[in-house]
Every structure is written in structure tokens, then in C-alpha cells.
Amino acid sequence: WTSVASSADGSRLVAVAGSDNHFNPPSSVCTSTNLGISWTLQTNAPNKFWTTVASSSDGNKLMIFTAVNICVSTNSGVNWVQANNPPENWYASAPSKEITCSTDGAGLAVILHGYDNSSSIYISMNLGSTWTKTSAPTSTNVFWSSIASSADGSKLMASAIPGPIYVSSDFGLTWKSNDVSSSWTAV
């Protein structure tokens, strides 16, 4: 298992697995509607190396992220479609493999790691149909490790390895550092 996400009340859960220890499929996407008492393997989910998952507050909209794909479900994981990829030559190598969403599920933010060893943060306000690159620092010295979103998606927090924690209160238009450098792994 590589990631888990929950509805706001905790009753709906989704967990993703990448593959076996040698990165071989099959991968898994499993959902629960009863606080994790029982689980359903979502057989319609694409067979990819899933690294992270996000959920809307009601648990109906789910987003899963791999090294090269972002897929979304609007019916609690029963059916999946591939979202449009952000317009960058990227891959999601560890630890840059994060996706987060607003409570309605429409606002997404992802961390991308480029082939040139720079990290970028992109947002989408329409469930991955279109993407906008934020003004978050993109130097090769900033390797984004984690991202979190407020309920409406306007406030973002991102951590870097090595580096400070950055926050944005305007959908990623501007970012402010806490100036405390460390190897932050999660926010």
C-alpha cells in the first residue's frame, strides 16, 4: 500500500497499492464505505503503479496519481478516466508524488518532478481538465515532497527536501517561505 485517503466523516476510504517489491503489476485500488470494515477491489481502475490518492469530502470524487498518469473517478472508484496531464515533461519519482484536492474534489494540486531535476507545483480547478503552473520555486535545489490543500483549494502548503515549508493563500499565485530549512517529508 502506498497511500490512503478518507471522506470528511471517515466512513469512505480509498487505498492504493503500487505493485510488488519489484515494481511489477498488479496494482490495486480498494474502497470502503463502512469505516474500513470491508473493502472492495475496484477492478475498473487502470493497472498502474499508483503512488498517491486524494478524496473529496463526500468520498465520491477520487484522484490517483502515478509516475505518468492522473486518473479520476466521480463515482467512488467504480469507473475511472485519465485526466489531462499538466503540460510538462515530468515523472513522479519519490518523494515527488503527491496529489491533494479541495473538499468538492474539483480543485487539484500536484507535485511534479521534471526530468531536469526540478520540481513544480500545478493546480487544476476543473478536476484535471486543464492545469496551471504555480509560481512555487522550481530550482533544482527545491525538491517538493508533500502538498496539502484547504477546503476550497485556495490555500496550499508544500514541503521541500531540503528546504523550508511554503504556503500560498491565493491558489498558488504567490508563495511565502517559513524560512526553516530541513528535510520536510509531509504536510
Tab-separated table of C-alpha atoms in Angstrom:
chain	number	residue	atom	x	y	z
A	1	TRP	CA	0.000	0.000	0.000
A	2	THR	CA	1.326	3.397	-0.961
A	3	SER	CA	-1.428	5.846	0.023
A	4	VAL	CA	-4.832	6.150	1.669
A	5	ALA	CA	-7.476	8.907	1.651
A	6	SER	CA	-10.716	9.463	3.524
A	7	SER	CA	-14.021	11.273	3.217
A	8	ALA	CA	-14.573	14.072	5.735
A	9	ASP	CA	-16.540	11.847	8.110
A	10	GLY	CA	-14.099	8.943	7.724
A	11	SER	CA	-16.729	6.470	6.541
A	12	ARG	CA	-15.497	6.275	2.936
A	13	LEU	CA	-11.887	5.215	2.432
A	14	VAL	CA	-9.721	4.577	-0.594
A	15	ALA	CA	-6.332	2.875	-0.561
A	16	VAL	CA	-3.914	2.317	-3.431
A	17	ALA	CA	-1.068	-0.120	-3.891
A	18	GLY	CA	1.684	0.256	-6.427
A	19	SER	CA	2.796	-3.297	-7.096
A	20	ASP	CA	5.031	-5.930	-5.587
A	21	ASN	CA	8.515	-5.214	-4.254
A	22	HIS	CA	9.931	-5.421	-7.783
A	23	PHE	CA	7.522	-2.824	-9.228
A	24	ASN	CA	5.546	-5.447	-11.129
A	25	PRO	CA	1.774	-5.183	-11.566
A	26	PRO	CA	-0.841	-5.888	-10.476
A	27	SER	CA	-1.596	-2.729	-8.599
A	28	SER	CA	-4.718	-2.229	-6.536
A	29	VAL	CA	-7.331	0.408	-5.805
A	30	CYS	CA	-9.628	-0.582	-2.947
A	31	THR	CA	-12.543	1.336	-1.443
A	32	SER	CA	-14.583	1.011	1.718
A	33	THR	CA	-17.929	2.593	2.568
A	34	ASN	CA	-18.097	1.356	6.170
A	35	LEU	CA	-15.073	2.780	8.001
A	36	GLY	CA	-12.761	0.104	6.606
A	37	ILE	CA	-14.661	-2.886	7.966
A	38	SER	CA	-14.935	-4.333	4.459
A	39	TRP	CA	-13.156	-3.407	1.220
A	40	THR	CA	-13.962	-3.623	-2.491
A	41	LEU	CA	-11.246	-4.092	-5.090
A	42	GLN	CA	-12.067	-1.644	-7.895
A	43	THR	CA	-11.375	-3.822	-10.923
A	44	ASN	CA	-12.062	-0.996	-13.414
A	45	ALA	CA	-9.137	1.054	-12.111
A	46	PRO	CA	-6.194	1.179	-14.527
A	47	ASN	CA	-3.355	-1.174	-13.658
A	48	LYS	CA	-0.580	1.323	-12.910
A	49	PHE	CA	1.979	1.884	-10.173
A	50	TRP	CA	-0.221	4.133	-8.006
A	51	THR	CA	1.733	6.345	-5.668
A	52	THR	CA	-0.890	8.549	-4.005
A	53	VAL	CA	-4.633	9.114	-3.774
A	54	ALA	CA	-6.903	12.013	-2.785
A	55	SER	CA	-10.611	12.135	-1.989
A	56	SER	CA	-13.352	14.752	-1.981
A	57	SER	CA	-15.072	15.299	1.370
A	58	ASP	CA	-18.041	13.109	0.395
A	59	GLY	CA	-15.797	10.328	-0.955
A	60	ASN	CA	-17.403	10.357	-4.418
A	61	LYS	CA	-14.547	12.030	-6.313
A	62	LEU	CA	-11.234	10.206	-6.146
A	63	MET	CA	-7.910	11.040	-7.784
A	64	ILE	CA	-4.999	8.626	-8.175
A	65	PHE	CA	-1.514	9.538	-9.308
A	66	THR	CA	1.321	7.549	-10.874
A	67	ALA	CA	4.663	8.373	-12.365
A	68	VAL	CA	2.997	9.386	-15.625
A	69	ASN	CA	-0.796	9.388	-15.139
A	70	ILE	CA	-3.501	11.119	-13.149
A	71	CYS	CA	-6.849	9.307	-13.138
A	72	VAL	CA	-10.137	10.482	-11.613
A	73	SER	CA	-13.360	8.828	-10.579
A	74	THR	CA	-16.606	10.674	-9.920
A	75	ASN	CA	-18.487	7.620	-8.605
A	76	SER	CA	-16.422	6.430	-5.631
A	77	GLY	CA	-13.944	4.431	-7.703
A	78	VAL	CA	-16.324	2.350	-9.797
A	79	ASN	CA	-15.255	3.982	-13.088
A	80	TRP	CA	-12.065	5.870	-13.926
A	81	VAL	CA	-10.932	8.280	-16.644
A	82	GLN	CA	-7.476	9.632	-17.278
A	83	ALA	CA	-7.190	13.330	-16.550
A	84	ASN	CA	-5.263	15.590	-18.860
A	85	ASN	CA	-1.636	15.706	-17.797
A	86	PRO	CA	-0.038	19.001	-16.819
A	87	PRO	CA	1.931	20.476	-19.739
A	88	GLU	CA	5.418	19.456	-18.681
A	89	ASN	CA	7.839	16.623	-19.329
A	90	TRP	CA	7.651	15.026	-15.884
A	91	TYR	CA	7.723	11.908	-13.848
A	92	ALA	CA	6.766	11.389	-10.215
A	93	SER	CA	9.832	9.898	-8.628
A	94	ALA	CA	9.862	9.534	-4.878
A	95	PRO	CA	9.264	11.638	-2.946
A	96	SER	CA	7.614	13.945	-5.523
A	97	LYS	CA	4.435	12.011	-5.991
A	98	GLU	CA	1.730	13.950	-4.225
A	99	ILE	CA	-1.800	14.998	-5.146
A	100	THR	CA	-4.329	16.845	-2.988
A	101	CYS	CA	-7.803	18.210	-3.612
A	102	SER	CA	-10.399	20.641	-2.342
A	103	THR	CA	-13.438	19.303	-0.492
A	104	ASP	CA	-15.601	19.313	-3.629
A	105	GLY	CA	-12.869	17.421	-5.493
A	106	ALA	CA	-12.706	19.871	-8.390
A	107	GLY	CA	-9.621	21.734	-7.156
A	108	LEU	CA	-6.464	19.637	-7.522
A	109	ALA	CA	-2.822	20.348	-6.780
A	110	VAL	CA	0.047	18.062	-7.789
A	111	ILE	CA	3.781	17.977	-7.295
A	112	LEU	CA	5.711	17.072	-10.432
A	113	HIS	CA	9.354	16.177	-10.703
A	114	GLY	CA	10.837	17.041	-14.073
A	115	TYR	CA	13.477	15.140	-15.982
A	116	ASP	CA	15.744	18.147	-15.484
A	117	ASN	CA	15.657	17.510	-11.684
A	118	SER	CA	13.434	20.490	-10.972
A	119	SER	CA	10.131	20.217	-9.110
A	120	SER	CA	6.950	22.106	-9.982
A	121	ILE	CA	3.505	22.508	-8.464
A	122	TYR	CA	0.464	22.615	-10.742
A	123	ILE	CA	-3.184	23.285	-9.915
A	124	SER	CA	-6.418	22.437	-11.696
A	125	MET	CA	-9.798	23.857	-10.765
A	126	ASN	CA	-11.789	21.546	-13.072
A	127	LEU	CA	-10.910	18.007	-11.988
A	128	GLY	CA	-7.771	17.802	-14.109
A	129	SER	CA	-9.149	19.069	-17.438
A	130	THR	CA	-6.705	21.999	-17.522
A	131	TRP	CA	-3.656	22.802	-15.411
A	132	THR	CA	-1.836	25.973	-14.371
A	133	LYS	CA	1.754	26.017	-13.161
A	134	THR	CA	2.032	27.880	-9.867
A	135	SER	CA	4.760	30.353	-9.011
A	136	ALA	CA	6.263	27.959	-6.451
A	137	PRO	CA	10.074	27.895	-6.648
A	138	THR	CA	11.318	25.473	-9.315
A	139	SER	CA	15.076	25.471	-8.887
A	140	THR	CA	16.889	22.144	-8.920
A	141	ASN	CA	17.672	22.778	-5.244
A	142	VAL	CA	13.964	22.597	-4.284
A	143	PHE	CA	12.611	19.059	-4.338
A	144	TRP	CA	8.938	19.165	-3.340
A	145	SER	CA	7.947	16.290	-1.050
A	146	SER	CA	4.358	16.927	0.048
A	147	ILE	CA	1.364	19.183	-0.560
A	148	ALA	CA	-1.907	19.886	1.261
A	149	SER	CA	-4.947	21.975	0.389
A	150	SER	CA	-7.592	23.920	2.266
A	151	ALA	CA	-11.269	23.039	1.846
A	152	ASP	CA	-11.793	25.469	-1.056
A	153	GLY	CA	-8.383	24.855	-2.651
A	154	SER	CA	-7.250	28.463	-2.288
A	155	LYS	CA	-4.710	27.790	0.445
A	156	LEU	CA	-1.842	25.428	-0.293
A	157	MET	CA	1.068	24.223	1.830
A	158	ALA	CA	4.066	22.445	0.358
A	159	SER	CA	7.189	20.985	1.927
A	160	ALA	CA	10.591	20.552	0.333
A	161	ILE	CA	13.641	18.305	0.773
A	162	PRO	CA	15.868	20.055	1.675
A	163	GLY	CA	14.200	23.372	2.244
A	164	PRO	CA	11.519	25.283	4.079
A	165	ILE	CA	7.743	24.891	4.099
A	166	TYR	CA	5.962	27.178	1.658
A	167	VAL	CA	2.384	28.435	1.891
A	168	SER	CA	0.108	30.142	-0.614
A	169	SER	CA	-3.240	31.749	0.163
A	170	ASP	CA	-4.153	32.640	-3.441
A	171	PHE	CA	-4.333	29.339	-5.366
A	172	GLY	CA	-0.547	29.227	-5.815
A	173	LEU	CA	-0.214	32.700	-7.317
A	174	THR	CA	2.286	33.740	-4.637
A	175	TRP	CA	4.205	31.679	-2.073
A	176	LYS	CA	5.801	32.530	1.258
A	177	SER	CA	8.516	30.524	2.994
A	178	ASN	CA	8.683	29.791	6.729
A	179	ASP	CA	12.494	30.081	6.382
A	180	VAL	CA	13.064	26.938	8.475
A	181	SER	CA	15.149	24.645	6.322
A	182	SER	CA	15.001	20.938	6.989
A	183	SER	CA	14.165	17.709	5.183
A	184	TRP	CA	10.375	18.067	5.458
A	185	THR	CA	8.633	14.903	4.241
A	186	ALA	CA	4.943	15.671	4.799
A	187	VAL	CA	2.469	18.462	5.487
